[in-house]
Tab-separated table of C-alpha atoms in Angstrom:
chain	number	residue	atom	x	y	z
A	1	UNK	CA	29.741	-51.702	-26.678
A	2	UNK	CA	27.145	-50.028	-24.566
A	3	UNK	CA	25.920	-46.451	-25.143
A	4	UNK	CA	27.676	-43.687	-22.910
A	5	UNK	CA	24.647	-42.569	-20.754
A	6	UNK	CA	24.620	-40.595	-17.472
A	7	UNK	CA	24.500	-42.456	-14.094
A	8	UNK	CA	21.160	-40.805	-13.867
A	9	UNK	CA	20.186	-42.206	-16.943
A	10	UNK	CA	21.188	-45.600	-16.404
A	11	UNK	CA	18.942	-45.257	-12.619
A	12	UNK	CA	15.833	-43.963	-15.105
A	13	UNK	CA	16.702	-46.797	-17.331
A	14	UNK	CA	16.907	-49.802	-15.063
A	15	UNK	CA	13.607	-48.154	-13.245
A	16	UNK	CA	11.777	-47.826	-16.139
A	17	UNK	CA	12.483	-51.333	-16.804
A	18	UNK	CA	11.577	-52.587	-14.189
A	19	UNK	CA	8.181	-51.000	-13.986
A	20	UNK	CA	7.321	-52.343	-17.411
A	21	UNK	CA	7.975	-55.845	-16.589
A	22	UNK	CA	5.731	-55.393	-13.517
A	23	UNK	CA	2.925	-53.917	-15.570
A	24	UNK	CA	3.792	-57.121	-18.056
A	25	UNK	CA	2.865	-59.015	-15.106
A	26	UNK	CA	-0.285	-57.906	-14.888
A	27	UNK	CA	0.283	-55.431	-12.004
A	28	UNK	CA	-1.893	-51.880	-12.631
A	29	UNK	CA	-1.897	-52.640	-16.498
A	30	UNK	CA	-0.441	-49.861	-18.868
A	31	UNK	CA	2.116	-48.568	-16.405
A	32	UNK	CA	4.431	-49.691	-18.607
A	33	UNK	CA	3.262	-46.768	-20.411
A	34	UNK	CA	5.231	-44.284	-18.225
A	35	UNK	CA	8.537	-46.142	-19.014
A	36	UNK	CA	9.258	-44.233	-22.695
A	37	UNK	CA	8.270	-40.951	-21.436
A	38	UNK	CA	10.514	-41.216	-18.091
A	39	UNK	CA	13.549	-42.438	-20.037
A	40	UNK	CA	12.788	-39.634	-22.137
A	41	UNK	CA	13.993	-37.206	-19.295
A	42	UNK	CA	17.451	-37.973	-19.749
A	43	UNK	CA	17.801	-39.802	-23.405
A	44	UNK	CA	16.769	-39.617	-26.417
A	45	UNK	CA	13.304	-40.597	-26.608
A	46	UNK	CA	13.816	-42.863	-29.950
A	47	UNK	CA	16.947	-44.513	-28.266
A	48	UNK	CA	14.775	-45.016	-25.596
A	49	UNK	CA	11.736	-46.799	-27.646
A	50	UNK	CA	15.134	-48.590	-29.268
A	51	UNK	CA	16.414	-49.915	-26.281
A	52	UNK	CA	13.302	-51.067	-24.890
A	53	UNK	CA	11.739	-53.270	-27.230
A	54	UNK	CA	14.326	-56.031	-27.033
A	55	UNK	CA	13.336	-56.062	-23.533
A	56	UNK	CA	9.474	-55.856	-24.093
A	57	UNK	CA	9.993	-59.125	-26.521
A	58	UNK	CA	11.500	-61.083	-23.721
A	59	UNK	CA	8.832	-59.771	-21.173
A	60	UNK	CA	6.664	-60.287	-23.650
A	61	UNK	CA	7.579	-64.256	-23.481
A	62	UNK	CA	7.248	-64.219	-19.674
A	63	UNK	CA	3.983	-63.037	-19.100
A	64	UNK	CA	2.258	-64.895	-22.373
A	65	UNK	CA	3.472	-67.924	-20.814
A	66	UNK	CA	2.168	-67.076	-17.327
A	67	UNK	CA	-1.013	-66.139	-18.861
A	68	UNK	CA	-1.725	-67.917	-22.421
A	69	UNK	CA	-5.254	-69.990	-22.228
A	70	UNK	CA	-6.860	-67.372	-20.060
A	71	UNK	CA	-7.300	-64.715	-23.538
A	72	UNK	CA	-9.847	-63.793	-25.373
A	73	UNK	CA	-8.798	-64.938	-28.684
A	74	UNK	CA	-11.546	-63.034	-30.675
A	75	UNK	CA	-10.741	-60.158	-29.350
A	76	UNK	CA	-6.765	-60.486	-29.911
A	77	UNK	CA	-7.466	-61.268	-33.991
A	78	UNK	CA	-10.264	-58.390	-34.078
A	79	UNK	CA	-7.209	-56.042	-33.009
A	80	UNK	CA	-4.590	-57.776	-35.637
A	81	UNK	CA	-5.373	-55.829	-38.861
A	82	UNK	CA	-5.726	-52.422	-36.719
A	83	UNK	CA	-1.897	-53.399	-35.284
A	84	UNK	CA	-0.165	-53.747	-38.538
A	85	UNK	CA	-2.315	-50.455	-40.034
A	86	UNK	CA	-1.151	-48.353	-37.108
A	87	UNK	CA	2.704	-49.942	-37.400
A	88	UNK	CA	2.899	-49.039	-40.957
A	89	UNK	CA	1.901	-45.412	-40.336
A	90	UNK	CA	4.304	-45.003	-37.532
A	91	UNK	CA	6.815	-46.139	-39.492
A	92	UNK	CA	5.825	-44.094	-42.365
A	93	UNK	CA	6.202	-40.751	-40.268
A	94	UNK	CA	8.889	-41.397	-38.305
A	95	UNK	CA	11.649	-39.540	-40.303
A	96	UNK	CA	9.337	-36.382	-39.884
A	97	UNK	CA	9.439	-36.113	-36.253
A	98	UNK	CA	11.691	-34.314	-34.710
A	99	UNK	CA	13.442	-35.462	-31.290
A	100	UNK	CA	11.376	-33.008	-30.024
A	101	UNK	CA	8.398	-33.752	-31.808
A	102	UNK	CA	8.341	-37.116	-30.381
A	103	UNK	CA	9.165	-35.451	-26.788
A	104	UNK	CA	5.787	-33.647	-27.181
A	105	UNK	CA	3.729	-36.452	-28.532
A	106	UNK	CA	4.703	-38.390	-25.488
A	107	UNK	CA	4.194	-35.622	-23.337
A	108	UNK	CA	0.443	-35.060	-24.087
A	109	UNK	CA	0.533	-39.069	-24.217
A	110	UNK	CA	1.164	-39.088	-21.038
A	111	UNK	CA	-1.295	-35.914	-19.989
A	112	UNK	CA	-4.267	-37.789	-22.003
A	113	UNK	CA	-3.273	-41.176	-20.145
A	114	UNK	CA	-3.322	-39.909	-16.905
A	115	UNK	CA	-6.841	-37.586	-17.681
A	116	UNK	CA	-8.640	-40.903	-18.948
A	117	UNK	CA	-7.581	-42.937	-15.645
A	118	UNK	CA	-9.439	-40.409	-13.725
A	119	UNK	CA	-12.061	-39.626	-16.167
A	120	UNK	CA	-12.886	-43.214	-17.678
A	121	UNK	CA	-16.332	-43.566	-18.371
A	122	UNK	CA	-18.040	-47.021	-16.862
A	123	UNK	CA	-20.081	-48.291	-19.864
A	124	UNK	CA	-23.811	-49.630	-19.366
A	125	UNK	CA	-23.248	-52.037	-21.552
A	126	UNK	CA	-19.966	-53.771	-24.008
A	127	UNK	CA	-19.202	-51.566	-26.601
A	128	UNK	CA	-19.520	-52.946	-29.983
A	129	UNK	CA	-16.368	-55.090	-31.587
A	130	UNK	CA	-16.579	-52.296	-34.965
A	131	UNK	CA	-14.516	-50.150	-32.370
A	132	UNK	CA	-11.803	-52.761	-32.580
A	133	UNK	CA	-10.190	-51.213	-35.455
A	134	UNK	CA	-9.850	-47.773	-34.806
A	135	UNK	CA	-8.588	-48.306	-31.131
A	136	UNK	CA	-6.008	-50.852	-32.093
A	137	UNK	CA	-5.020	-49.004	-35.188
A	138	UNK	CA	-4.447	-45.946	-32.647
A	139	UNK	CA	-2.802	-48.907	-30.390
A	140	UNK	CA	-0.396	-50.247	-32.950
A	141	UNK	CA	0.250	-46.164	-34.079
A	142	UNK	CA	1.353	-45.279	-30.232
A	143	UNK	CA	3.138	-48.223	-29.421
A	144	UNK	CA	5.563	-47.817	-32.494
A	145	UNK	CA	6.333	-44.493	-31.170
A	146	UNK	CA	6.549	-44.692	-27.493
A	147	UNK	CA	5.480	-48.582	-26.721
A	148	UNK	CA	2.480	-46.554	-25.104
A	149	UNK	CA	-0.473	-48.938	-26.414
A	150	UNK	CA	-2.152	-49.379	-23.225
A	151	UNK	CA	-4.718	-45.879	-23.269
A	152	UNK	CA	-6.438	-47.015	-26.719
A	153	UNK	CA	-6.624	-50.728	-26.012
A	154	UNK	CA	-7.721	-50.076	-22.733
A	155	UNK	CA	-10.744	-47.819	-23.994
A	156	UNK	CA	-11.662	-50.503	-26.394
A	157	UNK	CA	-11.672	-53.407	-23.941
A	158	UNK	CA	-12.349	-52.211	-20.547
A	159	UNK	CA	-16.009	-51.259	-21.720
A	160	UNK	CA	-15.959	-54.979	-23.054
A	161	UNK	CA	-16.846	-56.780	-19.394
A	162	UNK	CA	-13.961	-59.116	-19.488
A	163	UNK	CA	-13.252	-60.698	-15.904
A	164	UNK	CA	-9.845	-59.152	-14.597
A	165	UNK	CA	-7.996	-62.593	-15.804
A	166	UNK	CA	-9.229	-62.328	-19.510
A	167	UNK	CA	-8.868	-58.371	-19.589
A	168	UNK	CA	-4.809	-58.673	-18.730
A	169	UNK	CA	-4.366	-62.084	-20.637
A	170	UNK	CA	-5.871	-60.324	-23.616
A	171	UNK	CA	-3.875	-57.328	-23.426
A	172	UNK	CA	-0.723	-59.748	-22.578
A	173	UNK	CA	-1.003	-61.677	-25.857
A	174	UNK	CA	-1.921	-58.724	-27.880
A	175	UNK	CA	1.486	-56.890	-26.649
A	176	UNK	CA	3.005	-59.870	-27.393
A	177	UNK	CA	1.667	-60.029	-31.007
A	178	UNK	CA	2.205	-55.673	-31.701
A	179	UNK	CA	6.099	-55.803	-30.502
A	180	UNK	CA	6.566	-58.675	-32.412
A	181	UNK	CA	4.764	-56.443	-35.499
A	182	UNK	CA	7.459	-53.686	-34.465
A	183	UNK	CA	11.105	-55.439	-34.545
A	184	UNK	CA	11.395	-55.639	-38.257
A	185	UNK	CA	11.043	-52.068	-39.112
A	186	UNK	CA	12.706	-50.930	-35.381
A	187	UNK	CA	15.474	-53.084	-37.274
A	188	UNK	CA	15.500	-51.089	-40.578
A	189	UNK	CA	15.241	-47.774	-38.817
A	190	UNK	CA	18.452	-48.247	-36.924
A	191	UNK	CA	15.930	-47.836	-33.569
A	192	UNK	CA	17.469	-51.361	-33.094
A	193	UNK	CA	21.307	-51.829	-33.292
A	194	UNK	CA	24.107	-53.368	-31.722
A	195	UNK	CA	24.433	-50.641	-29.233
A	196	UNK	CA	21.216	-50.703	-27.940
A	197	UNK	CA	21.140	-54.552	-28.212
A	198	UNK	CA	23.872	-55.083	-25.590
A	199	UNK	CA	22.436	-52.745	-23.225
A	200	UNK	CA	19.272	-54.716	-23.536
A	201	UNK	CA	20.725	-57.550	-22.942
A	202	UNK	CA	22.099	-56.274	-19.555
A	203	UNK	CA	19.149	-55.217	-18.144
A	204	UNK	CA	16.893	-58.653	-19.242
A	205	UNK	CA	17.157	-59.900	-15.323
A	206	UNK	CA	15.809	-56.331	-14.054
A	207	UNK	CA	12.887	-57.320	-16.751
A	208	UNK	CA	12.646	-60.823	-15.620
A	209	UNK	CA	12.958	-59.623	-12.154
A	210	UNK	CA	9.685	-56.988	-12.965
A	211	UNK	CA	7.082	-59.348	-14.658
A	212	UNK	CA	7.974	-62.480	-11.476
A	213	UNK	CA	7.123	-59.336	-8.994
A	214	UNK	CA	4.099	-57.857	-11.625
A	215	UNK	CA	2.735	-61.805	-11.349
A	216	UNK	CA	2.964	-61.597	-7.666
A	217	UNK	CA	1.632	-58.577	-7.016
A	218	UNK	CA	-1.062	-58.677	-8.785
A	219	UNK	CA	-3.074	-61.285	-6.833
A	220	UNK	CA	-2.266	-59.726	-3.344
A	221	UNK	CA	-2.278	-56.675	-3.464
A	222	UNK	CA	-5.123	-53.829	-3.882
A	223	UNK	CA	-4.188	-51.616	-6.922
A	224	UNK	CA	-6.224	-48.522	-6.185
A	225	UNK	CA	-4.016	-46.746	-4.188
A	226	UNK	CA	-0.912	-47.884	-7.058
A	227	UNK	CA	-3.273	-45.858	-9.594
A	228	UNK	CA	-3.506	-43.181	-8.093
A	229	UNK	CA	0.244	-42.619	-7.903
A	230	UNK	CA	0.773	-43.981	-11.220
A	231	UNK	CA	-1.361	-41.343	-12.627
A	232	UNK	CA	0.156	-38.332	-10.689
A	233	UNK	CA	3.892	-39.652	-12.319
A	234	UNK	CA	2.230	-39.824	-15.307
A	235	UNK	CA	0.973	-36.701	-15.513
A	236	UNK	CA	4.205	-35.043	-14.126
A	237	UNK	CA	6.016	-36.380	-16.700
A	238	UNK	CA	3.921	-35.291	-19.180
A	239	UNK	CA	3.772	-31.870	-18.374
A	240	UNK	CA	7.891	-32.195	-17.947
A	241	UNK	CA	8.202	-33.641	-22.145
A	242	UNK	CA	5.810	-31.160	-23.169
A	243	UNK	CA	7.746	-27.944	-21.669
A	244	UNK	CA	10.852	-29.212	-22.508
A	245	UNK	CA	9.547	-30.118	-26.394
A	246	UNK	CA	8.113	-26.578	-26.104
């Protein structure tokens, strides 16, 4: 049975969908982060993390394929132990958050995202790896709530120097492993259930459709001008969660 949303909804849904399977593809990496927040507008933000993690596992399969070999392994194991730690607290706090608790914490998610695309610092030289575990304990904390990983592992490993290939084929598998981290207690907090399963289901060829267009994309085509508007819907949104949490 699917859930009874608004045609609006379902538009924001399918959208939001498809965004994250382009960002999946390696297509202006972390838009994906916009998806939660923008369902968030017309659902509830939990049924929207709910929903979306089915689809992130299959996406998840897509793009590891497309880009497994081409990782950084190190750096994918140095972020392991930080990914379970931040899981576990998520899941720890997540009957004291409020619907509208959760609406704020993405909001300023989404502020803070969009202030470090424009403010990122360009590091003289690789930070050191003893970052690892703070950013992808912060990684593993944000993605349980909101699948919104992408600002702390992004902070750790764009001052890293990886080549563009390794940076999103390292971020790729480490999705990959995080999600997989999240289904077993999205399971045993209901965030996962039959509903939400077969509406999932229906919308894995917009996914499939997003990463095979992500993949295309991003080889051809010049992302600067895609950041900028990502991070002016990003912001909007934001600023959207936060006055209606407040």
């Amino acid at each position: 049975m699917l859930p009874e949303y608004s045609l609006i909804a379902w538009l924001l849904i399918i959208f939001s969908v498809y965004i994250t399977g382009v960002s999946k593809g390696g297509f202006a990496g972390g838009f994906g982060t916009l998806s939660v927040p923008l369902m968030a507008l017309a659902i509830s933000p939990t049924q929207a993390a709910g929903l979306l993690l089915p689809l992130l596992l299959v996406m998840d399969a897509f793009a590891v394929k497309a880009w497994w070999g081409k990782h950084d392994s190190a750096e994918v194991w140095r972020f392991v132990p930080g990914l379970f730690i931040g899981v576990t607290v998520g899941t720890l706090l997540f009957g004291s958050l409020s619907e509208q608790g959760v609406r704020l914490v993405l909001g300023i998610l989404s502020v803070v995202f969009a202030a470090y695309m424009l403010l990122k610092p360009v590091a003289k030289k690789p930070i050191s790896t003893y970052w690892a575990l703070p950013a992808s304990s912060v990684c593993g904390f944000t993605s349980f709530i909101a699948h919104a990983g992408a600002p702390p592992m992004n902070m750790y490993l764009m001052p890293r120097k990886l080549t563009k290939e390794t940076f999103i084929a390292t971020c790729t598998v480490t999705y990959a492993v995080v999600n997989s981290i999240k289904l077993g207690p999205y399971m045993w907090l209901g965030e996962v259930n039959m509903t939400s399963a077969w509406a999932s289901l229906l919308l894995v060829p917009v996914a499939w459709i997003g990463v095979r267009n992500g993949l295309w994309l991003q080889s051809r085509v010049n992302e600067k001008l895609f950041y900028r508007l990502v991070i002016i819907a990003m912001f909007l949104v934001g600023i959207n969660l936060v006055w209606q949490a407040l």
